[in-house]
Amino acid sequence: MTGDHIISTSVTPELDNTLFNLEMMPLTLNQRKSAKVGQRQLDLARRWNQAGLLSDEGLGEIRKHFKK
């Protein structure tokens, strides 16, 4: 098991030191996930933005990296 950023800090560095952006997962799954931004990450980013936990600029970066 390893700690993983739900949304990669290479996409949005402001989420680097936030507990709400961390989850536990197997190392092999974490390595395959890489810095991909899918629907789950986009939905979370929108919620965090509405709650004031993610800037509008950060949300914009996540949208740029989103892939269906």
PDB file of N, CA, C and O in Angstrom:
ATOM      1  N   MET A   1       0.840  -1.182   0.000  1.00  0.00           N
ATOM      2  CA  MET A   1       0.000   0.000   0.000  1.00  0.00           C
ATOM      3  C   MET A   1       0.884   1.244   0.000  1.00  0.00           C
ATOM      4  O   MET A   1       1.968   1.261   0.556  1.00  0.00           O
ATOM      5  N   THR A   2       0.344   2.252  -0.625  1.00  0.00           N
ATOM      6  CA  THR A   2       1.054   3.526  -0.692  1.00  0.00           C
ATOM      7  C   THR A   2       0.044   4.669  -0.642  1.00  0.00           C
ATOM      8  O   THR A   2      -1.117   4.491  -1.017  1.00  0.00           O
ATOM      9  N   GLY A   3       0.472   5.815  -0.170  1.00  0.00           N
ATOM     10  CA  GLY A   3      -0.364   7.005  -0.208  1.00  0.00           C
ATOM     11  C   GLY A   3      -0.305   7.603  -1.600  1.00  0.00           C
ATOM     12  O   GLY A   3       0.764   7.657  -2.209  1.00  0.00           O
ATOM     13  N   ASP A   4      -1.443   8.020  -2.108  1.00  0.00           N
ATOM     14  CA  ASP A   4      -1.508   8.547  -3.471  1.00  0.00           C
ATOM     15  C   ASP A   4      -2.301   9.840  -3.483  1.00  0.00           C
ATOM     16  O   ASP A   4      -3.302   9.973  -2.781  1.00  0.00           O
ATOM     17  N   HIS A   5      -1.836  10.791  -4.273  1.00  0.00           N
ATOM     18  CA  HIS A   5      -2.622  12.003  -4.503  1.00  0.00           C
ATOM     19  C   HIS A   5      -3.742  11.652  -5.480  1.00  0.00           C
ATOM     20  O   HIS A   5      -3.472  11.125  -6.561  1.00  0.00           O
ATOM     21  N   ILE A   6      -4.964  11.930  -5.124  1.00  0.00           N
ATOM     22  CA  ILE A   6      -6.111  11.666  -5.996  1.00  0.00           C
ATOM     23  C   ILE A   6      -5.955  12.474  -7.277  1.00  0.00           C
ATOM     24  O   ILE A   6      -6.141  11.966  -8.376  1.00  0.00           O
ATOM     25  N   ILE A   7      -5.609  13.745  -7.114  1.00  0.00           N
ATOM     26  CA  ILE A   7      -5.273  14.604  -8.257  1.00  0.00           C
ATOM     27  C   ILE A   7      -3.788  14.903  -8.133  1.00  0.00           C
ATOM     28  O   ILE A   7      -3.333  15.451  -7.127  1.00  0.00           O
ATOM     29  N   SER A   8      -3.041  14.523  -9.131  1.00  0.00           N
ATOM     30  CA  SER A   8      -1.583  14.644  -9.105  1.00  0.00           C
ATOM     31  C   SER A   8      -1.152  16.082  -8.842  1.00  0.00           C
ATOM     32  O   SER A   8      -1.718  17.027  -9.401  1.00  0.00           O
ATOM     33  N   THR A   9      -0.114  16.217  -8.032  1.00  0.00           N
ATOM     34  CA  THR A   9       0.415  17.557  -7.768  1.00  0.00           C
ATOM     35  C   THR A   9       1.152  18.123  -8.975  1.00  0.00           C
ATOM     36  O   THR A   9       1.404  19.320  -9.029  1.00  0.00           O
ATOM     37  N   SER A  10       1.458  17.292  -9.953  1.00  0.00           N
ATOM     38  CA  SER A  10       2.035  17.824 -11.196  1.00  0.00           C
ATOM     39  C   SER A  10       0.975  18.569 -12.001  1.00  0.00           C
ATOM     40  O   SER A  10       1.295  19.442 -12.796  1.00  0.00           O
ATOM     41  N   VAL A  11      -0.290  18.236 -11.772  1.00  0.00           N
ATOM     42  CA  VAL A  11      -1.406  18.927 -12.425  1.00  0.00           C
ATOM     43  C   VAL A  11      -1.775  20.184 -11.639  1.00  0.00           C
ATOM     44  O   VAL A  11      -1.951  21.257 -12.205  1.00  0.00           O
ATOM     45  N   THR A  12      -1.894  20.042 -10.335  1.00  0.00           N
ATOM     46  CA  THR A  12      -2.297  21.156  -9.472  1.00  0.00           C
ATOM     47  C   THR A  12      -1.446  21.153  -8.205  1.00  0.00           C
ATOM     48  O   THR A  12      -1.799  20.521  -7.213  1.00  0.00           O
ATOM     49  N   PRO A  13      -0.299  21.849  -8.213  1.00  0.00           N
ATOM     50  CA  PRO A  13       0.610  21.841  -7.069  1.00  0.00           C
ATOM     51  C   PRO A  13      -0.021  22.303  -5.757  1.00  0.00           C
ATOM     52  O   PRO A  13       0.410  21.881  -4.687  1.00  0.00           O
ATOM     53  N   GLU A  14      -1.062  23.125  -5.808  1.00  0.00           N
ATOM     54  CA  GLU A  14      -1.665  23.626  -4.568  1.00  0.00           C
ATOM     55  C   GLU A  14      -2.291  22.508  -3.731  1.00  0.00           C
ATOM     56  O   GLU A  14      -2.561  22.692  -2.547  1.00  0.00           O
ATOM     57  N   LEU A  15      -2.509  21.329  -4.320  1.00  0.00           N
ATOM     58  CA  LEU A  15      -3.099  20.213  -3.583  1.00  0.00           C
ATOM     59  C   LEU A  15      -2.044  19.299  -2.948  1.00  0.00           C
ATOM     60  O   LEU A  15      -2.376  18.249  -2.406  1.00  0.00           O
ATOM     61  N   ASP A  16      -0.777  19.709  -2.976  1.00  0.00           N
ATOM     62  CA  ASP A  16       0.319  18.864  -2.490  1.00  0.00           C
ATOM     63  C   ASP A  16       0.180  18.514  -1.016  1.00  0.00           C
ATOM     64  O   ASP A  16       0.306  17.361  -0.640  1.00  0.00           O
ATOM     65  N   ASN A  17      -0.063  19.447  -0.163  1.00  0.00           N
ATOM     66  CA  ASN A  17      -0.083  19.222   1.283  1.00  0.00           C
ATOM     67  C   ASN A  17      -1.491  19.218   1.859  1.00  0.00           C
ATOM     68  O   ASN A  17      -1.730  19.758   2.933  1.00  0.00           O
ATOM     69  N   THR A  18      -2.424  18.617   1.153  1.00  0.00           N
ATOM     70  CA  THR A  18      -3.804  18.553   1.623  1.00  0.00           C
ATOM     71  C   THR A  18      -4.211  17.106   1.864  1.00  0.00           C
ATOM     72  O   THR A  18      -4.045  16.252   0.993  1.00  0.00           O
ATOM     73  N   LEU A  19      -4.711  16.827   3.054  1.00  0.00           N
ATOM     74  CA  LEU A  19      -5.116  15.460   3.392  1.00  0.00           C
ATOM     75  C   LEU A  19      -6.292  14.981   2.560  1.00  0.00           C
ATOM     76  O   LEU A  19      -6.394  13.798   2.242  1.00  0.00           O
ATOM     77  N   PHE A  20      -7.190  15.896   2.193  1.00  0.00           N
ATOM     78  CA  PHE A  20      -8.371  15.478   1.439  1.00  0.00           C
ATOM     79  C   PHE A  20      -8.030  15.012   0.031  1.00  0.00           C
ATOM     80  O   PHE A  20      -8.862  14.418  -0.642  1.00  0.00           O
ATOM     81  N   ASN A  21      -6.803  15.241  -0.420  1.00  0.00           N
ATOM     82  CA  ASN A  21      -6.378  14.805  -1.748  1.00  0.00           C
ATOM     83  C   ASN A  21      -5.554  13.514  -1.686  1.00  0.00           C
ATOM     84  O   ASN A  21      -4.894  13.152  -2.641  1.00  0.00           O
ATOM     85  N   LEU A  22      -5.592  12.816  -0.567  1.00  0.00           N
ATOM     86  CA  LEU A  22      -4.822  11.584  -0.407  1.00  0.00           C
ATOM     87  C   LEU A  22      -5.736  10.382  -0.226  1.00  0.00           C
ATOM     88  O   LEU A  22      -6.805  10.483   0.373  1.00  0.00           O
ATOM     89  N   GLU A  23      -5.285   9.248  -0.751  1.00  0.00           N
ATOM     90  CA  GLU A  23      -5.969   7.981  -0.533  1.00  0.00           C
ATOM     91  C   GLU A  23      -4.931   6.866  -0.554  1.00  0.00           C
ATOM     92  O   GLU A  23      -3.844   7.038  -1.104  1.00  0.00           O
ATOM     93  N   MET A  24      -5.251   5.747   0.055  1.00  0.00           N
ATOM     94  CA  MET A  24      -4.364   4.597   0.051  1.00  0.00           C
ATOM     95  C   MET A  24      -4.726   3.695  -1.121  1.00  0.00           C
ATOM     96  O   MET A  24      -5.901   3.522  -1.441  1.00  0.00           O
ATOM     97  N   MET A  25      -3.690   3.158  -1.776  1.00  0.00           N
ATOM     98  CA  MET A  25      -3.918   2.216  -2.871  1.00  0.00           C
ATOM     99  C   MET A  25      -2.679   1.349  -3.052  1.00  0.00           C
ATOM    100  O   MET A  25      -1.588   1.729  -2.627  1.00  0.00           O
ATOM    101  N   PRO A  26      -2.841   0.199  -3.705  1.00  0.00           N
ATOM    102  CA  PRO A  26      -1.674  -0.639  -3.986  1.00  0.00           C
ATOM    103  C   PRO A  26      -0.664   0.107  -4.861  1.00  0.00           C
ATOM    104  O   PRO A  26      -1.044   0.875  -5.752  1.00  0.00           O
ATOM    105  N   LEU A  27       0.609  -0.140  -4.623  1.00  0.00           N
ATOM    106  CA  LEU A  27       1.667   0.543  -5.355  1.00  0.00           C
ATOM    107  C   LEU A  27       1.537   0.348  -6.862  1.00  0.00           C
ATOM    108  O   LEU A  27       1.692   1.304  -7.633  1.00  0.00           O
ATOM    109  N   THR A  28       1.218  -0.859  -7.306  1.00  0.00           N
ATOM    110  CA  THR A  28       1.123  -1.109  -8.751  1.00  0.00           C
ATOM    111  C   THR A  28      -0.006  -0.290  -9.388  1.00  0.00           C
ATOM    112  O   THR A  28       0.147   0.209 -10.496  1.00  0.00           O
ATOM    113  N   LEU A  29      -1.119  -0.152  -8.685  1.00  0.00           N
ATOM    114  CA  LEU A  29      -2.224   0.657  -9.204  1.00  0.00           C
ATOM    115  C   LEU A  29      -1.824   2.126  -9.254  1.00  0.00           C
ATOM    116  O   LEU A  29      -2.115   2.830 -10.223  1.00  0.00           O
ATOM    117  N   ASN A  30      -1.128   2.579  -8.235  1.00  0.00           N
ATOM    118  CA  ASN A  30      -0.665   3.966  -8.194  1.00  0.00           C
ATOM    119  C   ASN A  30       0.268   4.253  -9.368  1.00  0.00           C
ATOM    120  O   ASN A  30       0.163   5.294 -10.020  1.00  0.00           O
ATOM    121  N   GLN A  31       1.159   3.320  -9.672  1.00  0.00           N
ATOM    122  CA  GLN A  31       2.097   3.519 -10.774  1.00  0.00           C
ATOM    123  C   GLN A  31       1.377   3.556 -12.122  1.00  0.00           C
ATOM    124  O   GLN A  31       1.748   4.318 -13.004  1.00  0.00           O
ATOM    125  N   ARG A  32       0.335   2.750 -12.288  1.00  0.00           N
ATOM    126  CA  ARG A  32      -0.431   2.755 -13.545  1.00  0.00           C
ATOM    127  C   ARG A  32      -1.258   4.021 -13.696  1.00  0.00           C
ATOM    128  O   ARG A  32      -1.455   4.513 -14.801  1.00  0.00           O
ATOM    129  N   LYS A  33      -1.755   4.548 -12.580  1.00  0.00           N
ATOM    130  CA  LYS A  33      -2.628   5.720 -12.608  1.00  0.00           C
ATOM    131  C   LYS A  33      -1.882   6.945 -13.130  1.00  0.00           C
ATOM    132  O   LYS A  33      -2.440   7.729 -13.883  1.00  0.00           O
ATOM    133  N   SER A  34      -0.647   7.110 -12.714  1.00  0.00           N
ATOM    134  CA  SER A  34       0.162   8.232 -13.162  1.00  0.00           C
ATOM    135  C   SER A  34      -0.528   9.557 -12.816  1.00  0.00           C
ATOM    136  O   SER A  34      -1.077   9.697 -11.735  1.00  0.00           O
ATOM    137  N   ALA A  35      -0.515  10.526 -13.716  1.00  0.00           N
ATOM    138  CA  ALA A  35      -1.111  11.845 -13.472  1.00  0.00           C
ATOM    139  C   ALA A  35      -2.410  12.012 -14.252  1.00  0.00           C
ATOM    140  O   ALA A  35      -2.799  13.125 -14.588  1.00  0.00           O
ATOM    141  N   LYS A  36      -3.084  10.916 -14.528  1.00  0.00           N
ATOM    142  CA  LYS A  36      -4.323  10.983 -15.309  1.00  0.00           C
ATOM    143  C   LYS A  36      -5.423  11.716 -14.540  1.00  0.00           C
ATOM    144  O   LYS A  36      -5.537  11.580 -13.327  1.00  0.00           O
ATOM    145  N   VAL A  37      -6.227  12.472 -15.275  1.00  0.00           N
ATOM    146  CA  VAL A  37      -7.384  13.155 -14.700  1.00  0.00           C
ATOM    147  C   VAL A  37      -8.619  12.623 -15.419  1.00  0.00           C
ATOM    148  O   VAL A  37      -8.830  12.887 -16.591  1.00  0.00           O
ATOM    149  N   GLY A  38      -9.402  11.857 -14.688  1.00  0.00           N
ATOM    150  CA  GLY A  38     -10.636  11.307 -15.228  1.00  0.00           C
ATOM    151  C   GLY A  38     -11.843  11.994 -14.627  1.00  0.00           C
ATOM    152  O   GLY A  38     -11.731  13.017 -13.938  1.00  0.00           O
ATOM    153  N   GLN A  39     -13.002  11.413 -14.854  1.00  0.00           N
ATOM    154  CA  GLN A  39     -14.254  12.006 -14.369  1.00  0.00           C
ATOM    155  C   GLN A  39     -14.283  12.125 -12.847  1.00  0.00           C
ATOM    156  O   GLN A  39     -14.744  13.121 -12.306  1.00  0.00           O
ATOM    157  N   ARG A  40     -13.779  11.112 -12.148  1.00  0.00           N
ATOM    158  CA  ARG A  40     -13.768  11.154 -10.677  1.00  0.00           C
ATOM    159  C   ARG A  40     -12.967  12.348 -10.173  1.00  0.00           C
ATOM    160  O   ARG A  40     -13.415  13.088  -9.288  1.00  0.00           O
ATOM    161  N   GLN A  41     -11.776  12.555 -10.720  1.00  0.00           N
ATOM    162  CA  GLN A  41     -10.939  13.666 -10.282  1.00  0.00           C
ATOM    163  C   GLN A  41     -11.582  15.009 -10.613  1.00  0.00           C
ATOM    164  O   GLN A  41     -11.539  15.936  -9.808  1.00  0.00           O
ATOM    165  N   LEU A  42     -12.186  15.108 -11.775  1.00  0.00           N
ATOM    166  CA  LEU A  42     -12.850  16.354 -12.158  1.00  0.00           C
ATOM    167  C   LEU A  42     -14.023  16.658 -11.235  1.00  0.00           C
ATOM    168  O   LEU A  42     -14.191  17.794 -10.784  1.00  0.00           O
ATOM    169  N   ASP A  43     -14.827  15.645 -10.917  1.00  0.00           N
ATOM    170  CA  ASP A  43     -15.959  15.842 -10.012  1.00  0.00           C
ATOM    171  C   ASP A  43     -15.497  16.288  -8.625  1.00  0.00           C
ATOM    172  O   ASP A  43     -16.076  17.198  -8.026  1.00  0.00           O
ATOM    173  N   LEU A  44     -14.448  15.645  -8.105  1.00  0.00           N
ATOM    174  CA  LEU A  44     -13.905  16.046  -6.803  1.00  0.00           C
ATOM    175  C   LEU A  44     -13.369  17.472  -6.853  1.00  0.00           C
ATOM    176  O   LEU A  44     -13.593  18.255  -5.929  1.00  0.00           O
ATOM    177  N   ALA A  45     -12.671  17.809  -7.918  1.00  0.00           N
ATOM    178  CA  ALA A  45     -12.121  19.162  -8.050  1.00  0.00           C
ATOM    179  C   ALA A  45     -13.235  20.206  -8.049  1.00  0.00           C
ATOM    180  O   ALA A  45     -13.096  21.263  -7.421  1.00  0.00           O
ATOM    181  N   ARG A  46     -14.313  19.918  -8.719  1.00  0.00           N
ATOM    182  CA  ARG A  46     -15.452  20.859  -8.721  1.00  0.00           C
ATOM    183  C   ARG A  46     -16.008  21.036  -7.314  1.00  0.00           C
ATOM    184  O   ARG A  46     -16.298  22.165  -6.883  1.00  0.00           O
ATOM    185  N   ARG A  47     -16.160  19.939  -6.579  1.00  0.00           N
ATOM    186  CA  ARG A  47     -16.678  20.025  -5.198  1.00  0.00           C
ATOM    187  C   ARG A  47     -15.712  20.796  -4.306  1.00  0.00           C
ATOM    188  O   ARG A  47     -16.130  21.627  -3.503  1.00  0.00           O
ATOM    189  N   TRP A  48     -14.411  20.514  -4.444  1.00  0.00           N
ATOM    190  CA  TRP A  48     -13.426  21.215  -3.629  1.00  0.00           C
ATOM    191  C   TRP A  48     -13.400  22.700  -3.966  1.00  0.00           C
ATOM    192  O   TRP A  48     -13.249  23.543  -3.082  1.00  0.00           O
ATOM    193  N   ASN A  49     -13.574  23.041  -5.221  1.00  0.00           N
ATOM    194  CA  ASN A  49     -13.618  24.438  -5.636  1.00  0.00           C
ATOM    195  C   ASN A  49     -14.832  25.132  -5.030  1.00  0.00           C
ATOM    196  O   ASN A  49     -14.714  26.232  -4.489  1.00  0.00           O
ATOM    197  N   GLN A  50     -15.983  24.495  -5.078  1.00  0.00           N
ATOM    198  CA  GLN A  50     -17.200  25.083  -4.514  1.00  0.00           C
ATOM    199  C   GLN A  50     -17.080  25.258  -3.006  1.00  0.00           C
ATOM    200  O   GLN A  50     -17.638  26.201  -2.443  1.00  0.00           O
ATOM    201  N   ALA A  51     -16.330  24.366  -2.356  1.00  0.00           N
ATOM    202  CA  ALA A  51     -16.142  24.447  -0.904  1.00  0.00           C
ATOM    203  C   ALA A  51     -15.023  25.411  -0.511  1.00  0.00           C
ATOM    204  O   ALA A  51     -14.767  25.610   0.675  1.00  0.00           O
ATOM    205  N   GLY A  52     -14.355  25.997  -1.496  1.00  0.00           N
ATOM    206  CA  GLY A  52     -13.279  26.930  -1.214  1.00  0.00           C
ATOM    207  C   GLY A  52     -11.945  26.264  -0.914  1.00  0.00           C
ATOM    208  O   GLY A  52     -11.034  26.908  -0.401  1.00  0.00           O
ATOM    209  N   LEU A  53     -11.811  24.988  -1.236  1.00  0.00           N
ATOM    210  CA  LEU A  53     -10.586  24.242  -0.967  1.00  0.00           C
ATOM    211  C   LEU A  53      -9.636  24.203  -2.154  1.00  0.00           C
ATOM    212  O   LEU A  53      -8.492  23.771  -2.016  1.00  0.00           O
ATOM    213  N   LEU A  54     -10.114  24.633  -3.309  1.00  0.00           N
ATOM    214  CA  LEU A  54      -9.324  24.632  -4.540  1.00  0.00           C
ATOM    215  C   LEU A  54      -9.619  25.918  -5.297  1.00  0.00           C
ATOM    216  O   LEU A  54     -10.786  26.289  -5.476  1.00  0.00           O
ATOM    217  N   SER A  55      -8.577  26.581  -5.731  1.00  0.00           N
ATOM    218  CA  SER A  55      -8.751  27.856  -6.440  1.00  0.00           C
ATOM    219  C   SER A  55      -9.377  27.641  -7.821  1.00  0.00           C
ATOM    220  O   SER A  55      -9.359  26.530  -8.364  1.00  0.00           O
ATOM    221  N   ASP A  56      -9.898  28.726  -8.376  1.00  0.00           N
ATOM    222  CA  ASP A  56     -10.433  28.674  -9.738  1.00  0.00           C
ATOM    223  C   ASP A  56      -9.328  28.318 -10.734  1.00  0.00           C
ATOM    224  O   ASP A  56      -9.562  27.584 -11.694  1.00  0.00           O
ATOM    225  N   GLU A  57      -8.120  28.815 -10.475  1.00  0.00           N
ATOM    226  CA  GLU A  57      -6.994  28.512 -11.351  1.00  0.00           C
ATOM    227  C   GLU A  57      -6.663  27.017 -11.292  1.00  0.00           C
ATOM    228  O   GLU A  57      -6.373  26.397 -12.312  1.00  0.00           O
ATOM    229  N   GLY A  58      -6.683  26.458 -10.084  1.00  0.00           N
ATOM    230  CA  GLY A  58      -6.421  25.030  -9.925  1.00  0.00           C
ATOM    231  C   GLY A  58      -7.451  24.186 -10.650  1.00  0.00           C
ATOM    232  O   GLY A  58      -7.113  23.207 -11.324  1.00  0.00           O
ATOM    233  N   LEU A  59      -8.717  24.570 -10.527  1.00  0.00           N
ATOM    234  CA  LEU A  59      -9.787  23.863 -11.230  1.00  0.00           C
ATOM    235  C   LEU A  59      -9.579  23.962 -12.740  1.00  0.00           C
ATOM    236  O   LEU A  59      -9.761  22.980 -13.465  1.00  0.00           O
ATOM    237  N   GLY A  60      -9.138  25.105 -13.214  1.00  0.00           N
ATOM    238  CA  GLY A  60      -8.867  25.283 -14.641  1.00  0.00           C
ATOM    239  C   GLY A  60      -7.771  24.345 -15.132  1.00  0.00           C
ATOM    240  O   GLY A  60      -7.876  23.767 -16.219  1.00  0.00           O
ATOM    241  N   GLU A  61      -6.723  24.179 -14.331  1.00  0.00           N
ATOM    242  CA  GLU A  61      -5.638  23.264 -14.707  1.00  0.00           C
ATOM    243  C   GLU A  61      -6.141  21.830 -14.774  1.00  0.00           C
ATOM    244  O   GLU A  61      -5.770  21.066 -15.665  1.00  0.00           O
ATOM    245  N   ILE A  62      -6.977  21.457 -13.842  1.00  0.00           N
ATOM    246  CA  ILE A  62      -7.530  20.102 -13.832  1.00  0.00           C
ATOM    247  C   ILE A  62      -8.403  19.896 -15.067  1.00  0.00           C
ATOM    248  O   ILE A  62      -8.332  18.851 -15.712  1.00  0.00           O
ATOM    249  N   ARG A  63      -9.185  20.881 -15.413  1.00  0.00           N
ATOM    250  CA  ARG A  63     -10.013  20.764 -16.634  1.00  0.00           C
ATOM    251  C   ARG A  63      -9.155  20.590 -17.874  1.00  0.00           C
ATOM    252  O   ARG A  63      -9.512  19.850 -18.787  1.00  0.00           O
ATOM    253  N   LYS A  64      -8.010  21.275 -17.930  1.00  0.00           N
ATOM    254  CA  LYS A  64      -7.105  21.148 -19.093  1.00  0.00           C
ATOM    255  C   LYS A  64      -6.580  19.723 -19.245  1.00  0.00           C
ATOM    256  O   LYS A  64      -6.340  19.270 -20.358  1.00  0.00           O
ATOM    257  N   HIS A  65      -6.374  19.035 -18.129  1.00  0.00           N
ATOM    258  CA  HIS A  65      -5.801  17.688 -18.150  1.00  0.00           C
ATOM    259  C   HIS A  65      -6.858  16.587 -18.211  1.00  0.00           C
ATOM    260  O   HIS A  65      -6.512  15.422 -18.332  1.00  0.00           O
ATOM    261  N   PHE A  66      -8.124  16.952 -18.131  1.00  0.00           N
ATOM    262  CA  PHE A  66      -9.209  15.958 -18.116  1.00  0.00           C
ATOM    263  C   PHE A  66      -9.274  15.196 -19.441  1.00  0.00           C
ATOM    264  O   PHE A  66      -9.224  15.785 -20.514  1.00  0.00           O
ATOM    265  N   LYS A  67      -9.368  13.879 -19.314  1.00  0.00           N
ATOM    266  CA  LYS A  67      -9.546  13.015 -20.487  1.00  0.00           C
ATOM    267  C   LYS A  67     -10.674  12.038 -20.193  1.00  0.00           C
ATOM    268  O   LYS A  67     -10.681  11.385 -19.164  1.00  0.00           O
ATOM    269  N   LYS A  68     -11.628  11.944 -21.114  1.00  0.00           N
ATOM    270  CA  LYS A  68     -12.752  11.028 -20.918  1.00  0.00           C
ATOM    271  C   LYS A  68     -12.327   9.609 -21.118  1.00  0.00           C
ATOM    272  O   LYS A  68     -11.483   9.266 -21.864  1.00  0.00           O
TER     273      LYS A  68
END
